Amino acid sequence: MKSVSEVLPNMSYGGDYNPEQWSEDVWYEDARLMKQAGVNLVSVGIFSWAMLEREEGVFDFEWLDKILDILYDHGVNVCLATATASTPAWMAKKYPNSLAVDKHLVPYSIGSRQHYSPNSKDYIRHIRIIVRKLAERYKDHPGLKMWHINNEYACHVSECYSEESTVAFRDWLQKRYETIDELNDRWGTSFWSQRYNNWEEIELPRNPATFVNPGQKLDYKRFMDDAIFHLYKTEKAIVNEVTPDVPVFTNFMIDFKPLDYFKWAKELDVVTWDSYPDPRDGVPYTHAMWHDLMRSLKQGQPFFLMEQVTGQVNWRDINLLKKPNVMRLWSYSTVARGGDGIMFFQWRQSRAGAEKFHGAMIPHSGEESRIYQEVKQLGNELKKLDSVIGTRVPAKVGIVFDWENWWAIELEGKPNNNLDYLQQVQSYYKELYTRNISVEFVQAGDDLSKFEVVIAPMLYMVKPGDRENLESFVSRGGTLLVSYFSGIVDENDRIHLGGYASPLKKLLGISIEEFSPYAEGEKSYILQNSEKIECSVWTDIIHLEKAKALATFGKEWYKGMPAVTQNQFGQGKAIYVGTQPEPGYIGKLLETVTAEKGIKPLIAQTPPNVEVLERNSKEAKHVFILNHNENDIVVDMPTDKKYINLLTNEEVQASVQVKAVDVAILKAL
Amino acid sequence: MKSVSEVLPNMSYGGDYNPEQWSEDVWYEDARLMKQAGVNLVSVGIFSWAMLEREEGVFDFEWLDKILDILYDHGVNVCLATATASTPAWMAKKYPNSLAVDKHLVPYSIGSRQHYSPNSKDYIRHIRIIVRKLAERYKDHPGLKMWHINNEYACHVSECYSEESTVAFRDWLQKRYETIDELNDRWGTSFWSQRYNNWEEIELPRNPATFVNPGQKLDYKRFMDDAIFHLYKTEKAIVNEVTPDVPVFTNFMIDFKPLDYFKWAKELDVVTWDSYPDPRDGVPYTHAMWHDLMRSLKQGQPFFLMEQVTGQVNWRDINLLKKPNVMRLWSYSTVARGGDGIMFFQWRQSRAGAEKFHGAMIPHSGEESRIYQEVKQLGNELKKLDSVIGTRVPAKVGIVFDWENWWAIELEGKPNNNLDYLQQVQSYYKELYTRNISVEFVQAGDDLSKFEVVIAPMLYMVKPGDRENLESFVSRGGTLLVSYFSGIVDENDRIHLGGYASPLKKLLGISIEEFSPYAEGEKSYILQNSEKIECSVWTDIIHLEKAKALATFGKEWYKGMPAVTQNQFGQGKAIYVGTQPEPGYIGKLLETVTAEKGIKPLIAQTPPNVEVLERNSKEAKHVFILNHNENDIVVDMPTDKKYINLLTNEEVQASVQVKAVDVAILKAL
Amino acid sequence: MKSVSEVLPNMSYGGDYNPEQWSEDVWYEDARLMKQAGVNLVSVGIFSWAMLEREEGVFDFEWLDKILDILYDHGVNVCLATATASTPAWMAKKYPNSLAVDKHLVPYSIGSRQHYSPNSKDYIRHIRIIVRKLAERYKDHPGLKMWHINNEYACHVSECYSEESTVAFRDWLQKRYETIDELNDRWGTSFWSQRYNNWEEIELPRNPATFVNPGQKLDYKRFMDDAIFHLYKTEKAIVNEVTPDVPVFTNFMIDFKPLDYFKWAKELDVVTWDSYPDPRDGVPYTHAMWHDLMRSLKQGQPFFLMEQVTGQVNWRDINLLKKPNVMRLWSYSTVARGGDGIMFFQWRQSRAGAEKFHGAMIPHSGEESRIYQEVKQLGNELKKLDSVIGTRVPAKVGIVFDWENWWAIELEGKPNNNLDYLQQVQSYYKELYTRNISVEFVQAGDDLSKFEVVIAPMLYMVKPGDRENLESFVSRGGTLLVSYFSGIVDENDRIHLGGYASPLKKLLGISIEEFSPYAEGEKSYILQNSEKIECSVWTDIIHLEKAKALATFGKEWYKGMPAVTQNQFGQGKAIYVGTQPEPGYIGKLLETVTAEKGIKPLIAQTPPNVEVLERNSKEAKHVFILNHNENDIVVDMPTDKKYINLLTNEEVQASVQVKAVDVAILKAL
């Protein structure tokens, strides 16, 4: 199969296109405006099942034939959607078991979207039919460039408590554990009289009187993720069979907990995702992190931004409008972090329905609008970036990110139940982000050889092999930084006996006796070289074994005990941070450990809110300088190099000016 | 049929009377105390179904016969209730389908009230029987003056998700749209794969996975309103048939969204409502607005206050007590705004049940109490107000109020989902209220010829005919003021294409390109004649066509663009307010536009918290001066007139003193 | 039967022991560590039903035999649990009716605990079997010292809405009221058309459309309490039959509303409870109050602390750690207030399950941990306190506490729905607590002869006999203090007619006309001897009959009316407090009334946060001085006495030093 950058060798530009909402005369108008705006790719048919299969077994593809032809005639290719993201009304009526069921045992109602049960045999039987029909019909259409499977899997329904889901859960458990005794052991069912005699006794963690067995809850999350993944793989197998050369993907979402995207990405030909920063949050560093994560899911391979909005969304409480030029700047920030496609939801703003106030490339105010003018400008600029396609973002710092760890940390019954895994990861990521040090995300058991520094924030769950992998990374010279509440449980959320963090004990050179969380909002401090540093959230009671203390707690009964420690291990070193220090401290700590490894930003000094990123290949080296400020800036470039600014075609040397809310994309000469 | 003021030619005074809670000896005591307090009308039997029809088909009217006779003997007439407001336990047991069903598909349980389903055939069959029985039994009783149908319709149950409700919804839709294709078009079901093949596929918007189709939700609101209205009309038809000369009503509530009272009022012989201001809110201007709205529902015909409390209610979190004389003053405020009857819930405070801490005319502390003494004083004073009966409140300013618009605005998925229609209307009403400029409420499609000025706050939904009606009003010389987020959708919540506010574009002389809501609590400002005026909530990006800008935005990227505009249209003018300015600005704007039309308060200068209102007929002109302050005031009267103070019998000229928390009711001589 | 202090003549020390979570080698290690730590009693088998009855009728006691033998061999006795606190999975599968059902009619799911319905016949049949099996098997085991029935009854499930519960409720009502007419009268069903023709029509107060009948709701609380009490009595009857000499108990909880512990205590041989103060709250006076209440449930008989935590719990939002020595100090505070046993949840911290982060005597960090060292220290110290066993805490002040009153006050529909009965009681208790004046709790109808002063905070419900009992107490010379909103309703929550507080009118010498609650956070003031005292929450409008005013309201329209009154009645006096005064005022009022009766603390002057308590018998008098401060203190002792400090063996005279976070336990010589 060809790679995605071979199939789509130019920067892709477009959006979701839902022509079924409009009459045929609008289709020609759409095609004209797309061409004018530089659109070369659209996703078609995402919510068109009810139009394609009007009744069970009664298909109508003629309108779609026509759409694809009109688009192709105007130079617009398609990601063809499999249309399975929302089931038609006839299915709910005829097959009520196709509906997902909530915790109160109430089925979801139609009139919205994504109400199907991932475990419904009726649903699965029907997706097999419609997907094959689509694949067979369009396998030879020249405009078909990629398959867009379903849409935002699990966005609204990531849990289902139907009878079919119960049966499927039992089967899944039996496959995983083989014997009921093994399950009893893994879940610790001797606690609270929960022992099972056989698989049939097991129920979903649905309506418990109080805290649920955490092993059961964790496995339910795994099970639902697998069930939904099975839907994806089912569709993928069909389109692969019929159109073996067409790349396949589904679109991911930000901060999305229910699906283990590292697992999923293995089955995607290209990672794509939907990014909707809230304009009131300022520079969207959490989205930058997710761009980096998306790029990391396939070890650095470029991704597509599958959805963003031009103006404002409709699903927040108050939906602020992006100011002029912000959409363009954020689009380039996406490209800078590995995006090879910039797409929108949606092409033309709807007249009716739940999303009619969601912005679009053609807004309600039409062709003359500010919005469409910005869309057109960007689309025509992107044509200048062909050399960027397929290039990589270099990164020597790895950050461990693990979905199962996330699930386990945020189960109830913890010493501090406000712990937030994403926030913990972000508190380390952000300090590197503001310093323009690129990172890649990775799992603790993955190959770490490309990194000099690895950060493992709150690695609560240490799975088989993780210990050995991390020890090997450090012993060969790497620097590892681990934060508090790490090394606590195994893959079934059972305590690693032998004292807290026992799997990391040798590596970290410490033992941890107990935890003392701070009350909400409570502040304390640690001391390093007589400097007071604010800390909060958590205290570990740490005893040094072989490590030395970098900082100690400044008050309370554990005053003077280690707070931050460092241990020499083989050729490398392992740092442990036993509390939540203020951001500046984390920043300096990361500066020190990266500098020791020779890792530093391309441009030493930049004003705040300026991103500097590289995308390189053997053939081409690019520097992106993104100015999020409302004033112009001048940035000093390495004096020994010359660049061409791809957007302005000007030559750059020594320094470059970047206007307010603007970008410079420099290609090394 | 006689008008209500012919049937009840004196000021009505009394309350809900529930003698079934008391033994017979108390009934005679009640009658004695009523007579002493000037009570001449009570509502009987509102919750007596279980006492009247003790088992299915087993009736007992003897106790009620006796009550009506005792009352009549003491000069007390009755609004006879139809007793259908709460169903007996035997009905729930025998006909479980009579119970309404909540969103979780769980039926309501008995032991409370109003648990019936408005779509239950069993319920409807039984109300037909009990209402006819009551009508036949009491049709000739001389004390029967009005029919009190049910009670506070939809107060607790305005939604029902039973199977019968589903079927009824489908029938209602079929009657409205005739073909399923028409429904698909109106609801925009091509969005999110929601297309229906037939009516049977349609479900209630019950338990959606995410946002529901707004057309479906809007029609569900219409449907439930109609279903409940059908209950009212069913009862009304029976009592009209048996007692064609007896006026009929049901009692309305404040700020009540589920029922379109403009529609309902057409079927009421007199509008009545229940008013319970919270004493902690100070002078109850929101209730004043609702008094005005109630009077407007039948184009100015006087209404009845059907319920208020003497001391304190029981259903708020903390139920503050009205201070001495406040109940009396608020009662007169009601009369001043068009009330021809002052009634209470309830006559005698209950010993048991959920409302035993709700105040009454005879409180737990009995005849000697402060409360009963105030009740007695007011009842005997009201006898002096016969000339007020049937008179009208003059008003030259109309405010558009529309229930369907309210429903549509507050559906989810808006640019700003904190928009509150009532607050928006109140923000204009209050400025007129504090200036003692009387208003009448009206719908955008109604006859506007009696008004000089019409205000249409947030007229989001513009229905067929509205545009023409408003244009005609302005072109003939009227002044129209429209606020932001108006003219956006049609009656099915579909965008009016052609740019925002397109139906009002010509009239307003502007085009609106986009919206930029402010974040929660965010403030900005507009400029008018170099004066800075605070604004918040919303910004329209406005382009002037023929209008001129009265004020412009003061900052952000749309600085200098129009914020408030004015357009000459025919003989009149149309003003548009594209943000939420501070109250003082709205007040001055309204002062200007009313003054231009010669509209001004009767008394030019009054202290704060003083209401001045007129009630006039050909025969009699009255001025009410209500002093809500805790100090006495003196008010200058028009020097060319003489009045008699109806309560004190003193002659008034040039000026009048009104004591703290007191009223002057002046009749022109 | 022997008394508990005869069965267990030493201070008991230990905790819940759940060996089924561990392999056999750990059992021996446990026994060794228990012995070393002075553990002499453990509760075994609380959640072991699934291990004991592995399938229906298939029993396995061998592991338990072994455990009991190992323990006994190491000097550790057992409270043997009846294992019924959580049902096995096979029961839910085979008998789905055994599951409790929530308000949405959804059964609870297994995988947690306590999911059984208290009204399930299947559950009851099975507890009879397992309890008899256990009793028969272990009746002769020498280590069996007490029966631990179930565990924390109703902790999670105190309501059940199953069909079986509905039927049981009807039966319960029929037993209570005999005729349906009586029930109609008691519940006041003539209100809102709620009249019942027969018992079958009655439903549970499950999913009401609005406020429920309060009589129904109150009786539902009584019914569920009785249903759960019936479970306890069922088990007790069986163990009593098989082992008539073994004391029986279940463990209670703090601030626990669903169960009337005064009623329950009559069937317990010893009161035991579980105390988990939140370390962030400082000195746990609310737990001190509950210790006193637990001791009062059996009129002063010592109780057992059945559960506390060594370090931190896991079920709060953030679970703070007890600082060093705090666990020890709080344990002694428990002993000082009547504790004859100090137990923990649990012995060994779990590896898996929902409570694995709940602290234990052997924490995850094992034998060397600070926690276990503190456990060992305390266990070995307690051996010195044999003389304390069975001694009493002297108290001359009684505080009325009544569960039915609590239930009734906190039903909805009150003048002020933020009234909190516990807070009201605490506001009086706390002032005595800080003054080291011991109290005992009592019900209004109980024998009051041992008290000089009785405080009845918010005695809203006055039941038959209460009036006479209180009048008799005062007339014989006692001082009674009653606070606002007292004397309002009868045992069915029906108003006592004849003016508010009518049953207490004669005793208090006042009449109350109306209530005027303050808004949330609103403050006013009362005046006593020209001193301004802040008040809030509530105002009674009081008229003096025979009483005199101690304080009057300082503002509002009731300025100058009585706020606090005092009435001479027979030999005693009755004080009424008609508002919520600031704490200092309550404190001084209580100081005055207790001093008048010669009640004063043993030590006149103590620093803040120091508890001084006595535990005496004819043979032995002890003084406990507990220093919660972080600094050492010196306390002056009565000069005429000599003591021996039981922990240090030092003689004490005139004064004693108590270190920071330490205790002195002095036995009079």
mmCIF file of N, CA and C in Angstrom, chain C residues 317-385:
data_model
loop_
_atom_site.group_PDB
_atom_site.id
_atom_site.type_symbol
_atom_site.label_atom_id
_atom_site.label_comp_id
_atom_site.label_asym_id
_atom_site.label_seq_id
_atom_site.Cartn_x
_atom_site.Cartn_y
_atom_site.Cartn_z
ATOM 1 N N ASP C 317 -12.838 12.990 49.564
ATOM 2 C CA ASP C 317 -12.313 13.577 48.354
ATOM 3 C C ASP C 317 -10.777 13.601 48.439
ATOM 4 N N ILE C 318 -10.295 14.238 49.487
ATOM 5 C CA ILE C 318 -8.856 14.205 49.776
ATOM 6 C C ILE C 318 -8.723 13.642 51.183
ATOM 7 N N ASN C 319 -7.876 12.642 51.319
ATOM 8 C CA ASN C 319 -7.803 11.904 52.575
ATOM 9 C C ASN C 319 -6.531 12.260 53.328
ATOM 10 N N LEU C 320 -6.666 13.225 54.247
ATOM 11 C CA LEU C 320 -5.491 13.676 54.980
ATOM 12 C C LEU C 320 -5.014 12.615 55.962
ATOM 13 N N LEU C 321 -3.719 12.640 56.207
ATOM 14 C CA LEU C 321 -3.074 11.688 57.097
ATOM 15 C C LEU C 321 -3.112 12.238 58.528
ATOM 16 N N LYS C 322 -3.381 11.374 59.511
ATOM 17 C CA LYS C 322 -3.227 11.793 60.903
ATOM 18 C C LYS C 322 -1.744 12.015 61.182
ATOM 19 N N LYS C 323 -1.445 13.131 61.841
ATOM 20 C CA LYS C 323 -0.050 13.382 62.209
ATOM 21 C C LYS C 323 0.399 12.406 63.292
ATOM 22 N N PRO C 324 1.691 12.273 63.497
ATOM 23 C CA PRO C 324 2.181 11.371 64.548
ATOM 24 C C PRO C 324 1.520 11.655 65.897
ATOM 25 N N ASN C 325 1.157 10.633 66.613
ATOM 26 C CA ASN C 325 0.576 10.672 67.962
ATOM 27 C C ASN C 325 -0.902 11.054 68.009
ATOM 28 N N VAL C 326 -1.446 11.515 66.912
ATOM 29 C CA VAL C 326 -2.859 11.915 66.916
ATOM 30 C C VAL C 326 -3.760 10.706 67.087
ATOM 31 N N MET C 327 -3.462 9.618 66.418
ATOM 32 C CA MET C 327 -4.273 8.411 66.550
ATOM 33 C C MET C 327 -4.311 7.976 68.009
ATOM 34 N N ARG C 328 -3.182 8.036 68.680
ATOM 35 C CA ARG C 328 -3.113 7.640 70.093
ATOM 36 C C ARG C 328 -3.961 8.580 70.954
ATOM 37 N N LEU C 329 -3.822 9.883 70.734
ATOM 38 C CA LEU C 329 -4.541 10.840 71.567
ATOM 39 C C LEU C 329 -6.047 10.687 71.384
ATOM 40 N N TRP C 330 -6.478 10.550 70.124
ATOM 41 C CA TRP C 330 -7.906 10.409 69.863
ATOM 42 C C TRP C 330 -8.444 9.088 70.441
ATOM 43 N N SER C 331 -7.604 8.075 70.461
ATOM 44 C CA SER C 331 -8.027 6.809 71.083
ATOM 45 C C SER C 331 -8.276 7.022 72.570
ATOM 46 N N TYR C 332 -7.414 7.769 73.229
ATOM 47 C CA TYR C 332 -7.603 8.020 74.675
ATOM 48 C C TYR C 332 -8.809 8.917 74.913
ATOM 49 N N SER C 333 -9.077 9.832 73.986
ATOM 50 C CA SER C 333 -10.275 10.658 74.118
ATOM 51 C C SER C 333 -11.510 9.764 74.088
ATOM 52 N N THR C 334 -11.457 8.744 73.247
ATOM 53 C CA THR C 334 -12.545 7.767 73.176
ATOM 54 C C THR C 334 -12.702 7.045 74.502
ATOM 55 N N VAL C 335 -11.590 6.570 75.052
ATOM 56 C CA VAL C 335 -11.639 5.883 76.351
ATOM 57 C C VAL C 335 -12.217 6.821 77.407
ATOM 58 N N ALA C 336 -11.762 8.067 77.393
ATOM 59 C CA ALA C 336 -12.196 9.029 78.408
ATOM 60 C C ALA C 336 -13.694 9.254 78.383
ATOM 61 N N ARG C 337 -14.299 9.105 77.213
ATOM 62 C CA ARG C 337 -15.742 9.331 77.071
ATOM 63 C C ARG C 337 -16.551 8.045 77.202
ATOM 64 N N GLY C 338 -15.878 6.952 77.601
ATOM 65 C CA GLY C 338 -16.638 5.732 77.882
ATOM 66 C C GLY C 338 -16.255 4.526 77.062
ATOM 67 N N GLY C 339 -15.170 4.632 76.276
ATOM 68 C CA GLY C 339 -14.762 3.506 75.451
ATOM 69 C C GLY C 339 -14.054 2.426 76.257
ATOM 70 N N ASP C 340 -14.490 1.188 76.128
ATOM 71 C CA ASP C 340 -13.811 0.056 76.761
ATOM 72 C C ASP C 340 -13.109 -0.819 75.730
ATOM 73 N N GLY C 341 -13.154 -0.377 74.469
ATOM 74 C CA GLY C 341 -12.447 -1.127 73.425
ATOM 75 C C GLY C 341 -12.041 -0.182 72.327
ATOM 76 N N ILE C 342 -10.838 -0.386 71.815
ATOM 77 C CA ILE C 342 -10.296 0.475 70.755
ATOM 78 C C ILE C 342 -9.915 -0.424 69.588
ATOM 79 N N MET C 343 -10.712 -0.322 68.526
ATOM 80 C CA MET C 343 -10.507 -1.225 67.394
ATOM 81 C C MET C 343 -10.320 -0.406 66.107
ATOM 82 N N PHE C 344 -9.785 -1.056 65.105
ATOM 83 C CA PHE C 344 -9.477 -0.387 63.839
ATOM 84 C C PHE C 344 -10.108 -1.127 62.660
ATOM 85 N N PHE C 345 -10.422 -0.365 61.626
ATOM 86 C CA PHE C 345 -10.515 -0.986 60.326
ATOM 87 C C PHE C 345 -9.217 -0.634 59.648
ATOM 88 N N GLN C 346 -8.452 -1.557 59.269
ATOM 89 C CA GLN C 346 -8.478 -2.973 59.532
ATOM 90 C C GLN C 346 -7.086 -3.405 59.978
ATOM 91 N N TRP C 347 -6.911 -4.666 60.212
ATOM 92 C CA TRP C 347 -5.606 -5.137 60.676
ATOM 93 C C TRP C 347 -4.526 -4.950 59.618
ATOM 94 N N ARG C 348 -4.709 -5.549 58.460
ATOM 95 C CA ARG C 348 -3.669 -5.499 57.412
ATOM 96 C C ARG C 348 -4.250 -4.842 56.172
ATOM 97 N N GLN C 349 -3.532 -3.850 55.685
ATOM 98 C CA GLN C 349 -4.013 -3.090 54.536
ATOM 99 C C GLN C 349 -4.128 -3.973 53.296
ATOM 100 N N SER C 350 -5.260 -3.876 52.604
ATOM 101 C CA SER C 350 -5.542 -4.758 51.467
ATOM 102 C C SER C 350 -4.612 -4.494 50.295
ATOM 103 N N ARG C 351 -4.415 -5.538 49.532
ATOM 104 C CA ARG C 351 -3.631 -5.393 48.303
ATOM 105 C C ARG C 351 -4.513 -4.933 47.156
ATOM 106 N N ALA C 352 -5.762 -5.365 47.186
ATOM 107 C CA ALA C 352 -6.664 -5.077 46.069
ATOM 108 C C ALA C 352 -8.009 -4.631 46.617
ATOM 109 N N GLY C 353 -8.876 -4.220 45.699
ATOM 110 C CA GLY C 353 -10.233 -3.867 46.092
ATOM 111 C C GLY C 353 -10.388 -2.389 46.377
ATOM 112 N N ALA C 354 -11.615 -1.995 46.661
ATOM 113 C CA ALA C 354 -11.986 -0.580 46.761
ATOM 114 C C ALA C 354 -11.364 0.126 47.963
ATOM 115 N N GLU C 355 -10.896 -0.642 48.940
ATOM 116 C CA GLU C 355 -10.370 0.007 50.137
ATOM 117 C C GLU C 355 -8.869 -0.202 50.320
ATOM 118 N N LYS C 356 -8.184 -0.445 49.249
ATOM 119 C CA LYS C 356 -6.748 -0.744 49.406
ATOM 120 C C LYS C 356 -5.952 0.473 49.858
ATOM 121 N N PHE C 357 -6.513 1.672 49.683
ATOM 122 C CA PHE C 357 -5.815 2.853 50.187
ATOM 123 C C PHE C 357 -6.349 3.310 51.549
ATOM 124 N N HIS C 358 -7.174 2.473 52.182
ATOM 125 C CA HIS C 358 -7.622 2.754 53.550
ATOM 126 C C HIS C 358 -6.535 2.257 54.502
ATOM 127 N N GLY C 359 -6.126 3.090 55.411
ATOM 128 C CA GLY C 359 -5.072 2.739 56.357
ATOM 129 C C GLY C 359 -5.382 1.493 57.177
ATOM 130 N N ALA C 360 -4.357 0.956 57.835
ATOM 131 C CA ALA C 360 -4.515 -0.267 58.616
ATOM 132 C C ALA C 360 -3.445 -0.316 59.695
ATOM 133 N N MET C 361 -3.602 -1.279 60.606
ATOM 134 C CA MET C 361 -2.621 -1.438 61.675
ATOM 135 C C MET C 361 -1.272 -1.902 61.112
ATOM 136 N N ILE C 362 -1.349 -2.751 60.105
ATOM 137 C CA ILE C 362 -0.150 -3.095 59.319
ATOM 138 C C ILE C 362 -0.324 -2.452 57.958
ATOM 139 N N PRO C 363 0.321 -1.315 57.729
ATOM 140 C CA PRO C 363 0.132 -0.653 56.440
ATOM 141 C C PRO C 363 0.942 -1.325 55.341
ATOM 142 N N HIS C 364 0.787 -0.856 54.114
ATOM 143 C CA HIS C 364 1.542 -1.424 52.999
ATOM 144 C C HIS C 364 3.037 -1.413 53.278
ATOM 145 N N SER C 365 3.463 -0.416 54.067
ATOM 146 C CA SER C 365 4.904 -0.324 54.312
ATOM 147 C C SER C 365 5.372 -1.228 55.456
ATOM 148 N N GLY C 366 4.465 -1.962 56.059
ATOM 149 C CA GLY C 366 4.842 -3.086 56.897
ATOM 150 C C GLY C 366 5.245 -2.802 58.337
ATOM 151 N N GLU C 367 5.929 -3.765 58.901
ATOM 152 C CA GLU C 367 6.238 -3.818 60.329
ATOM 153 C C GLU C 367 7.130 -2.661 60.790
ATOM 154 N N GLU C 368 7.976 -2.182 59.888
ATOM 155 C CA GLU C 368 8.932 -1.138 60.299
ATOM 156 C C GLU C 368 8.321 0.263 60.265
ATOM 157 N N SER C 369 7.106 0.347 59.789
ATOM 158 C CA SER C 369 6.503 1.664 59.550
ATOM 159 C C SER C 369 6.218 2.407 60.845
ATOM 160 N N ARG C 370 6.197 3.739 60.747
ATOM 161 C CA ARG C 370 5.756 4.592 61.843
ATOM 162 C C ARG C 370 4.398 4.139 62.355
ATOM 163 N N ILE C 371 3.497 3.840 61.436
ATOM 164 C CA ILE C 371 2.131 3.458 61.802
ATOM 165 C C ILE C 371 2.137 2.237 62.728
ATOM 166 N N TYR C 372 2.788 1.186 62.318
ATOM 167 C CA TYR C 372 2.764 -0.021 63.158
ATOM 168 C C TYR C 372 3.440 0.231 64.495
ATOM 169 N N GLN C 373 4.440 1.069 64.503
ATOM 170 C CA GLN C 373 5.111 1.372 65.780
ATOM 171 C C GLN C 373 4.143 2.074 66.732
ATOM 172 N N GLU C 374 3.338 2.979 66.205
ATOM 173 C CA GLU C 374 2.348 3.672 67.039
ATOM 174 C C GLU C 374 1.275 2.691 67.515
ATOM 175 N N VAL C 375 0.896 1.789 66.627
ATOM 176 C CA VAL C 375 -0.100 0.762 66.976
ATOM 177 C C VAL C 375 0.413 -0.085 68.141
ATOM 178 N N LYS C 376 1.647 -0.462 68.053
ATOM 179 C CA LYS C 376 2.268 -1.322 69.074
ATOM 180 C C LYS C 376 2.347 -0.579 70.404
ATOM 181 N N GLN C 377 2.752 0.691 70.336
ATOM 182 C CA GLN C 377 2.856 1.489 71.567
ATOM 183 C C GLN C 377 1.511 1.575 72.264
ATOM 184 N N LEU C 378 0.483 1.902 71.519
ATOM 185 C CA LEU C 378 -0.839 2.076 72.117
ATOM 186 C C LEU C 378 -1.346 0.772 72.708
ATOM 187 N N GLY C 379 -1.185 -0.299 71.943
ATOM 188 C CA GLY C 379 -1.688 -1.599 72.409
ATOM 189 C C GLY C 379 -1.058 -2.002 73.730
ATOM 190 N N ASN C 380 0.208 -1.718 73.866
ATOM 191 C CA ASN C 380 0.880 -2.117 75.100
ATOM 192 C C ASN C 380 0.569 -1.177 76.264
ATOM 193 N N GLU C 381 0.282 0.086 75.944
ATOM 194 C CA GLU C 381 -0.136 1.016 76.997
ATOM 195 C C GLU C 381 -1.501 0.668 77.561
ATOM 196 N N LEU C 382 -2.407 0.276 76.668
ATOM 197 C CA LEU C 382 -3.804 0.049 77.093
ATOM 198 C C LEU C 382 -3.902 -1.040 78.160
ATOM 199 N N LYS C 383 -2.892 -1.890 78.207
ATOM 200 C CA LYS C 383 -2.874 -2.958 79.219
ATOM 201 C C LYS C 383 -2.866 -2.401 80.634
ATOM 202 N N LYS C 384 -2.482 -1.118 80.753
ATOM 203 C CA LYS C 384 -2.380 -0.513 82.090
ATOM 204 C C LYS C 384 -3.721 0.054 82.560
ATOM 205 N N LEU C 385 -4.761 -0.070 81.727
ATOM 206 C CA LEU C 385 -6.017 0.615 82.048
ATOM 207 C C LEU C 385 -7.128 -0.314 82.517
#
